[in-house]
mmCIF file of C-alpha atoms in Angstrom:
data_model
loop_
_atom_site.group_PDB
_atom_site.id
_atom_site.type_symbol
_atom_site.label_atom_id
_atom_site.label_comp_id
_atom_site.label_asym_id
_atom_site.label_seq_id
_atom_site.Cartn_x
_atom_site.Cartn_y
_atom_site.Cartn_z
ATOM 1 C CA MET A 1 0.000 0.000 0.000
ATOM 2 C CA ALA A 2 1.243 3.549 -0.719
ATOM 3 C CA ARG A 3 0.600 6.815 1.077
ATOM 4 C CA LEU A 4 1.219 10.444 0.189
ATOM 5 C CA VAL A 5 3.930 12.133 2.292
ATOM 6 C CA GLY A 6 4.192 15.771 1.310
ATOM 7 C CA ARG A 7 4.252 15.521 -2.489
ATOM 8 C CA THR A 8 5.883 12.115 -2.570
ATOM 9 C CA LEU A 9 4.104 8.783 -2.831
ATOM 10 C CA GLN A 10 5.817 6.358 -0.487
ATOM 11 C CA ARG A 11 5.332 2.667 0.164
ATOM 12 C CA ASP A 12 3.458 1.984 3.408
ATOM 13 C CA ASP A 13 4.492 -1.371 4.900
ATOM 14 C CA ARG A 14 2.434 -1.059 8.077
ATOM 15 C CA THR A 15 -0.012 -3.840 8.828
ATOM 16 C CA ALA A 16 -3.753 -3.281 8.980
ATOM 17 C CA GLY A 17 -3.466 -3.481 12.770
ATOM 18 C CA ASP A 18 -0.851 -0.720 12.768
ATOM 19 C CA ARG A 19 -3.081 1.491 10.666
ATOM 20 C CA MET A 20 -5.856 1.072 13.232
ATOM 21 C CA SER A 21 -3.716 1.991 16.246
ATOM 22 C CA PHE A 22 -1.191 4.540 17.463
ATOM 23 C CA ARG A 23 1.490 2.679 15.518
ATOM 24 C CA ARG A 24 0.170 4.404 12.416
ATOM 25 C CA PHE A 25 1.861 7.607 13.624
ATOM 26 C CA GLY A 26 5.505 8.581 13.277
ATOM 27 C CA GLY A 27 5.246 10.811 16.317
ATOM 28 C CA VAL A 28 2.888 12.030 19.018
ATOM 29 C CA VAL A 29 3.042 15.597 20.336
ATOM 30 C CA PHE A 30 1.659 16.415 23.786
ATOM 31 C CA ASP A 31 1.004 19.752 25.391
ATOM 32 C CA CYS A 32 1.543 19.572 29.154
ATOM 33 C CA ASP A 33 -0.918 21.751 31.091
ATOM 34 C CA GLY A 34 -4.420 20.343 30.716
ATOM 35 C CA VAL A 35 -3.203 17.395 28.660
ATOM 36 C CA LEU A 36 -0.661 15.560 30.802
ATOM 37 C CA LEU A 37 -1.206 17.445 34.054
ATOM 38 C CA ASP A 38 -4.457 18.866 35.440
ATOM 39 C CA SER A 39 -2.681 22.132 36.120
ATOM 40 C CA ASN A 40 -4.496 24.948 34.309
ATOM 41 C CA ARG A 41 -6.624 26.022 37.257
ATOM 42 C CA ILE A 42 -3.664 25.891 39.627
ATOM 43 C CA LYS A 43 -1.606 28.110 37.325
ATOM 44 C CA ALA A 44 -4.497 30.546 36.866
ATOM 45 C CA GLY A 45 -4.639 30.914 40.649
ATOM 46 C CA ILE A 46 -0.885 31.560 40.825
ATOM 47 C CA PHE A 47 -1.179 34.298 38.197
ATOM 48 C CA ARG A 48 -3.877 35.990 40.282
ATOM 49 C CA ASP A 49 -1.891 35.629 43.517
ATOM 50 C CA ILE A 50 1.213 37.210 42.005
ATOM 51 C CA LEU A 51 -0.811 40.187 40.757
ATOM 52 C CA ALA A 52 -2.875 40.478 43.937
ATOM 53 C CA GLY A 53 -1.273 43.820 44.876
ATOM 54 C CA HIS A 54 -2.834 45.496 41.843
ATOM 55 C CA PRO A 55 -6.423 46.796 41.587
ATOM 56 C CA GLY A 56 -9.068 44.099 41.368
ATOM 57 C CA ASP A 57 -10.435 45.318 38.048
ATOM 58 C CA ALA A 58 -6.958 45.121 36.517
ATOM 59 C CA VAL A 59 -6.497 41.549 37.770
ATOM 60 C CA ALA A 60 -9.957 40.646 36.451
ATOM 61 C CA ALA A 61 -9.040 42.107 33.048
ATOM 62 C CA PHE A 62 -5.845 40.041 33.070
ATOM 63 C CA THR A 63 -7.776 36.869 33.896
ATOM 64 C CA ALA A 64 -10.204 37.563 31.051
ATOM 65 C CA TYR A 65 -7.287 38.109 28.647
ATOM 66 C CA GLN A 66 -5.582 34.928 29.792
ATOM 67 C CA GLN A 67 -8.761 32.880 29.330
ATOM 68 C CA ALA A 68 -9.271 34.370 25.869
ATOM 69 C CA HIS A 69 -5.700 33.483 24.856
ATOM 70 C CA PRO A 70 -4.973 30.039 26.340
ATOM 71 C CA GLY A 71 -1.524 28.700 25.569
ATOM 72 C CA LEU A 72 0.315 32.036 25.683
ATOM 73 C CA HIS A 73 3.716 32.028 27.354
ATOM 74 C CA ARG A 74 3.809 33.451 30.888
ATOM 75 C CA ARG A 75 6.220 36.205 29.820
ATOM 76 C CA ASP A 76 3.802 37.380 27.114
ATOM 77 C CA LEU A 77 0.930 37.377 29.613
ATOM 78 C CA PHE A 78 2.771 39.393 32.272
ATOM 79 C CA ALA A 79 4.170 41.760 29.639
ATOM 80 C CA TYR A 80 0.633 42.422 28.408
ATOM 81 C CA PHE A 81 -0.493 43.206 31.948
ATOM 82 C CA PHE A 82 2.337 45.668 32.592
ATOM 83 C CA THR A 83 2.069 47.395 29.207
ATOM 84 C CA GLU A 84 -1.657 47.334 28.391
ATOM 85 C CA ILE A 85 -3.722 46.711 31.539
ATOM 86 C CA ALA A 86 -1.662 48.346 34.303
ATOM 87 C CA PRO A 87 1.156 50.162 32.448
ATOM 88 C CA GLN A 88 4.429 50.471 34.338
ATOM 89 C CA VAL A 89 7.503 52.522 33.447
ATOM 90 C CA ASP A 90 9.723 49.616 34.543
ATOM 91 C CA PHE A 91 7.533 47.000 32.847
ATOM 92 C CA ARG A 92 10.510 44.873 31.806
ATOM 93 C CA ASP A 93 11.757 44.560 35.383
ATOM 94 C CA GLN A 94 8.233 43.897 36.625
ATOM 95 C CA THR A 95 7.748 41.226 33.984
ATOM 96 C CA ASP A 96 11.064 39.534 34.806
ATOM 97 C CA ARG A 97 10.220 39.519 38.521
ATOM 98 C CA CYS A 98 6.794 37.995 37.959
ATOM 99 C CA VAL A 99 8.101 35.360 35.543
ATOM 100 C CA SER A 100 10.692 34.235 38.097
ATOM 101 C CA GLU A 101 8.134 34.192 40.889
ATOM 102 C CA PHE A 102 5.679 32.271 38.725
ATOM 103 C CA SER A 103 8.285 29.612 37.938
ATOM 104 C CA ARG A 104 9.151 29.174 41.620
ATOM 105 C CA ARG A 105 5.530 28.926 42.707
ATOM 106 C CA THR A 106 4.458 26.546 39.954
ATOM 107 C CA LEU A 107 7.257 24.101 40.702
ATOM 108 C CA ASP A 108 6.134 24.060 44.325
ATOM 109 C CA ALA A 109 2.413 23.826 43.549
ATOM 110 C CA LEU A 110 2.508 21.351 40.686
ATOM 111 C CA GLY A 111 4.699 18.772 42.380
ATOM 112 C CA GLY A 112 1.574 17.130 43.752
ATOM 113 C CA CYS A 113 -0.747 18.080 40.915
ATOM 114 C CA ALA A 114 -2.958 15.306 39.562
ATOM 115 C CA ALA A 115 -2.236 13.883 36.140
ATOM 116 C CA VAL A 116 -4.976 14.007 33.528
ATOM 117 C CA PRO A 117 -6.647 10.556 33.721
ATOM 118 C CA GLY A 118 -4.901 8.104 31.404
ATOM 119 C CA ALA A 119 -2.082 10.490 30.471
ATOM 120 C CA LEU A 120 0.867 8.811 32.162
ATOM 121 C CA GLU A 121 -0.330 5.387 31.071
ATOM 122 C CA LEU A 122 -0.675 6.521 27.456
ATOM 123 C CA VAL A 123 2.857 7.934 27.335
ATOM 124 C CA ALA A 124 4.215 4.703 28.814
ATOM 125 C CA ARG A 125 2.279 2.606 26.323
ATOM 126 C CA LEU A 126 3.401 4.645 23.323
ATOM 127 C CA HIS A 127 6.997 4.450 24.491
ATOM 128 C CA ASN A 128 6.758 0.675 24.910
ATOM 129 C CA GLU A 129 5.248 0.345 21.424
ATOM 130 C CA GLY A 130 8.063 2.379 19.875
ATOM 131 C CA VAL A 131 5.964 5.435 18.984
ATOM 132 C CA PRO A 132 8.104 8.572 19.503
ATOM 133 C CA CYS A 133 6.572 11.099 21.927
ATOM 134 C CA VAL A 134 7.512 14.722 22.593
ATOM 135 C CA VAL A 135 6.159 17.506 24.779
ATOM 136 C CA VAL A 136 5.762 21.004 23.320
ATOM 137 C CA SER A 137 4.428 23.506 25.834
ATOM 138 C CA ALA A 138 4.247 27.213 26.592
ATOM 139 C CA ALA A 139 5.852 26.498 29.972
ATOM 140 C CA GLU A 140 9.583 26.721 30.648
ATOM 141 C CA ALA A 141 11.453 23.666 29.375
ATOM 142 C CA ALA A 142 13.511 23.383 32.578
ATOM 143 C CA ASP A 143 10.343 23.403 34.714
ATOM 144 C CA LEU A 144 8.742 20.805 32.452
ATOM 145 C CA ALA A 145 11.752 18.504 32.771
ATOM 146 C CA VAL A 146 11.515 18.649 36.574
ATOM 147 C CA LEU A 147 7.751 18.110 36.693
ATOM 148 C CA LEU A 148 7.655 15.311 34.124
ATOM 149 C CA GLY A 149 10.727 13.690 35.603
ATOM 150 C CA GLY A 150 8.917 13.589 38.917
ATOM 151 C CA ARG A 151 6.058 11.730 37.215
ATOM 152 C CA GLY A 152 8.426 9.138 35.810
ATOM 153 C CA ILE A 153 7.820 9.912 32.142
ATOM 154 C CA ALA A 154 10.595 12.341 31.157
ATOM 155 C CA HIS A 155 12.830 9.453 30.049
ATOM 156 C CA ARG A 156 10.033 8.238 27.762
ATOM 157 C CA LEU A 157 9.992 11.491 25.810
ATOM 158 C CA GLY A 158 12.195 12.145 22.826
ATOM 159 C CA ALA A 159 12.219 15.868 23.550
ATOM 160 C CA ILE A 160 10.743 18.462 25.899
ATOM 161 C CA ARG A 161 10.345 21.904 24.383
ATOM 162 C CA GLY A 162 9.177 25.052 26.167
ATOM 163 C CA GLY A 163 7.731 28.436 25.353
ATOM 164 C CA ASP A 164 10.830 30.147 23.982
ATOM 165 C CA ARG A 165 9.532 29.652 20.419
ATOM 166 C CA LYS A 166 6.225 29.101 18.671
ATOM 167 C CA LYS A 167 4.940 25.570 19.079
ATOM 168 C CA ALA A 168 4.787 24.905 15.343
ATOM 169 C CA ASP A 169 8.458 25.921 14.990
ATOM 170 C CA HIS A 170 9.454 23.448 17.691
ATOM 171 C CA VAL A 171 7.524 20.659 15.982
ATOM 172 C CA LEU A 172 9.054 21.438 12.595
ATOM 173 C CA ASP A 173 12.552 21.395 14.120
ATOM 174 C CA LEU A 174 11.871 18.025 15.751
ATOM 175 C CA LEU A 175 10.661 16.680 12.403
ATOM 176 C CA ALA A 176 13.772 17.972 10.655
ATOM 177 C CA ALA A 177 15.976 16.400 13.339
ATOM 178 C CA GLY A 178 14.270 13.029 12.948
ATOM 179 C CA VAL A 179 13.053 12.930 16.554
ATOM 180 C CA ILE A 180 9.501 12.461 15.248
ATOM 181 C CA ALA A 181 8.152 11.732 11.791
ATOM 182 C CA ARG A 182 4.951 12.131 9.838
ATOM 183 C CA PRO A 183 2.113 11.378 10.151
ATOM 184 C CA LEU A 184 1.732 13.214 13.451
ATOM 185 C CA LEU A 185 -0.835 13.035 16.222
ATOM 186 C CA TYR A 186 -1.142 16.144 18.418
ATOM 187 C CA PHE A 187 -2.872 16.248 21.834
ATOM 188 C CA GLY A 188 -3.641 19.750 23.069
ATOM 189 C CA ASP A 189 -6.151 21.824 24.969
ATOM 190 C CA SER A 190 -5.729 25.381 23.701
ATOM 191 C CA ARG A 191 -6.054 27.527 20.604
ATOM 192 C CA ALA A 192 -2.258 27.672 20.439
ATOM 193 C CA ASP A 193 -2.165 23.870 20.222
ATOM 194 C CA LEU A 194 -4.858 23.799 17.542
ATOM 195 C CA ASP A 195 -3.045 26.416 15.472
ATOM 196 C CA ALA A 196 0.268 24.560 15.802
ATOM 197 C CA ALA A 197 -1.275 21.217 14.849
ATOM 198 C CA GLU A 198 -2.940 22.672 11.774
ATOM 199 C CA ALA A 199 0.259 24.498 10.785
ATOM 200 C CA VAL A 200 2.263 21.251 10.795
ATOM 201 C CA GLN A 201 -0.619 19.189 9.328
ATOM 202 C CA ALA A 202 -0.981 16.931 12.358
ATOM 203 C CA ARG A 203 -4.127 15.111 13.380
ATOM 204 C CA PHE A 204 -5.342 17.202 16.305
ATOM 205 C CA VAL A 205 -7.146 15.904 19.373
ATOM 206 C CA MET A 206 -8.484 18.345 21.939
ATOM 207 C CA VAL A 207 -8.392 17.106 25.532
ATOM 208 C CA SER A 208 -11.284 19.043 27.008
ATOM 209 C CA GLY A 209 -11.731 17.902 30.612
ATOM 210 C CA ALA A 210 -9.015 20.040 32.209
ATOM 211 C CA SER A 211 -8.915 22.791 29.589
ATOM 212 C CA ASP A 212 -9.694 26.434 30.349
ATOM 213 C CA TRP A 213 -10.533 27.158 26.685
ATOM 214 C CA ALA A 214 -14.254 27.790 27.147
ATOM 215 C CA ASP A 215 -15.458 27.233 23.581
ATOM 216 C CA GLY A 216 -12.547 25.061 22.485
ATOM 217 C CA ALA A 217 -14.486 21.812 22.102
ATOM 218 C CA GLU A 218 -17.090 23.481 19.900
ATOM 219 C CA ILE A 219 -14.453 25.173 17.745
ATOM 220 C CA CYS A 220 -12.441 21.979 17.332
ATOM 221 C CA ARG A 221 -15.473 19.896 16.366
ATOM 222 C CA ARG A 222 -16.511 22.554 13.892
ATOM 223 C CA ARG A 223 -13.067 22.365 12.297
ATOM 224 C CA GLY A 224 -13.307 18.580 12.031
ATOM 225 C CA HIS A 225 -11.035 17.621 14.936
ATOM 226 C CA ASP A 226 -11.528 14.991 17.617
ATOM 227 C CA VAL A 227 -12.455 15.953 21.185
ATOM 228 C CA VAL A 228 -11.930 13.651 24.179
ATOM 229 C CA PRO A 229 -12.515 14.383 27.886
ATOM 230 C CA ASP A 230 -9.234 12.795 28.983
ATOM 231 C CA LEU A 231 -6.723 10.196 27.805
ATOM 232 C CA ARG A 232 -8.386 7.053 29.136
ATOM 233 C CA ASP A 233 -9.372 4.581 26.422
ATOM 234 C CA VAL A 234 -8.498 7.230 23.864
ATOM 235 C CA GLU A 235 -7.568 4.679 21.193
ATOM 236 C CA ARG A 236 -11.126 3.397 21.004
ATOM 237 C CA ALA A 237 -12.471 6.928 20.754
ATOM 238 C CA LEU A 238 -10.068 7.888 17.948
ATOM 239 C CA PHE A 239 -10.063 4.741 15.864
ATOM 240 C CA ALA A 240 -13.604 3.405 16.340
ATOM 241 C CA VAL A 241 -14.511 4.537 12.836
ATOM 242 C CA ASP A 242 -11.649 2.439 11.458
ATOM 243 C CA LEU A 243 -12.422 -0.764 13.346
#
């Protein structure tokens, strides 16, 4: 059997069973917050705590902006607050201080954070089946390595990439380096994940149960993408039409 890869028709030697399972994919991309860890609400609370010294209406405006732009890097969020919502002359210093404080607090708070149901088991299964997995997140890569290492899955990931670049750019670099290959499966919970998946032509799956993207499930379904509440029994949900 042959399949189209880019503009090239290539022989596809996978078995029928492979084509009806995760083994059909050359790589799986995971976001972290809301996909692997049930951490979005905890992080939202930390943002509010750090900004608690500012007027309540300014903090409320920040929260509304954050919820309208899920997946933005913490530095971009704090910079927006100190330049657009509560402008500060020393906004760069204020942003740097808040970013450092946010990193310290999240490492403390997320150490005992619950995993999204089925997430750790899915990563372990994919690793055991030889399907390359990577994490691409808006969080800091160093923080991700600590948190995922503490969950016992960091060694099962081919790469952990943070918010220093756009998510699609990270994925394209990992493809070019041969860490992952097409076709790709992408698990995310935000507009940034959806945009990245579409940009790299990955099959996108929204994990909705721990997401703070209010209308994300509706938008994803409307665009023809899969939506699952968590990562338990996700294979049946994704491949039922093929079985």
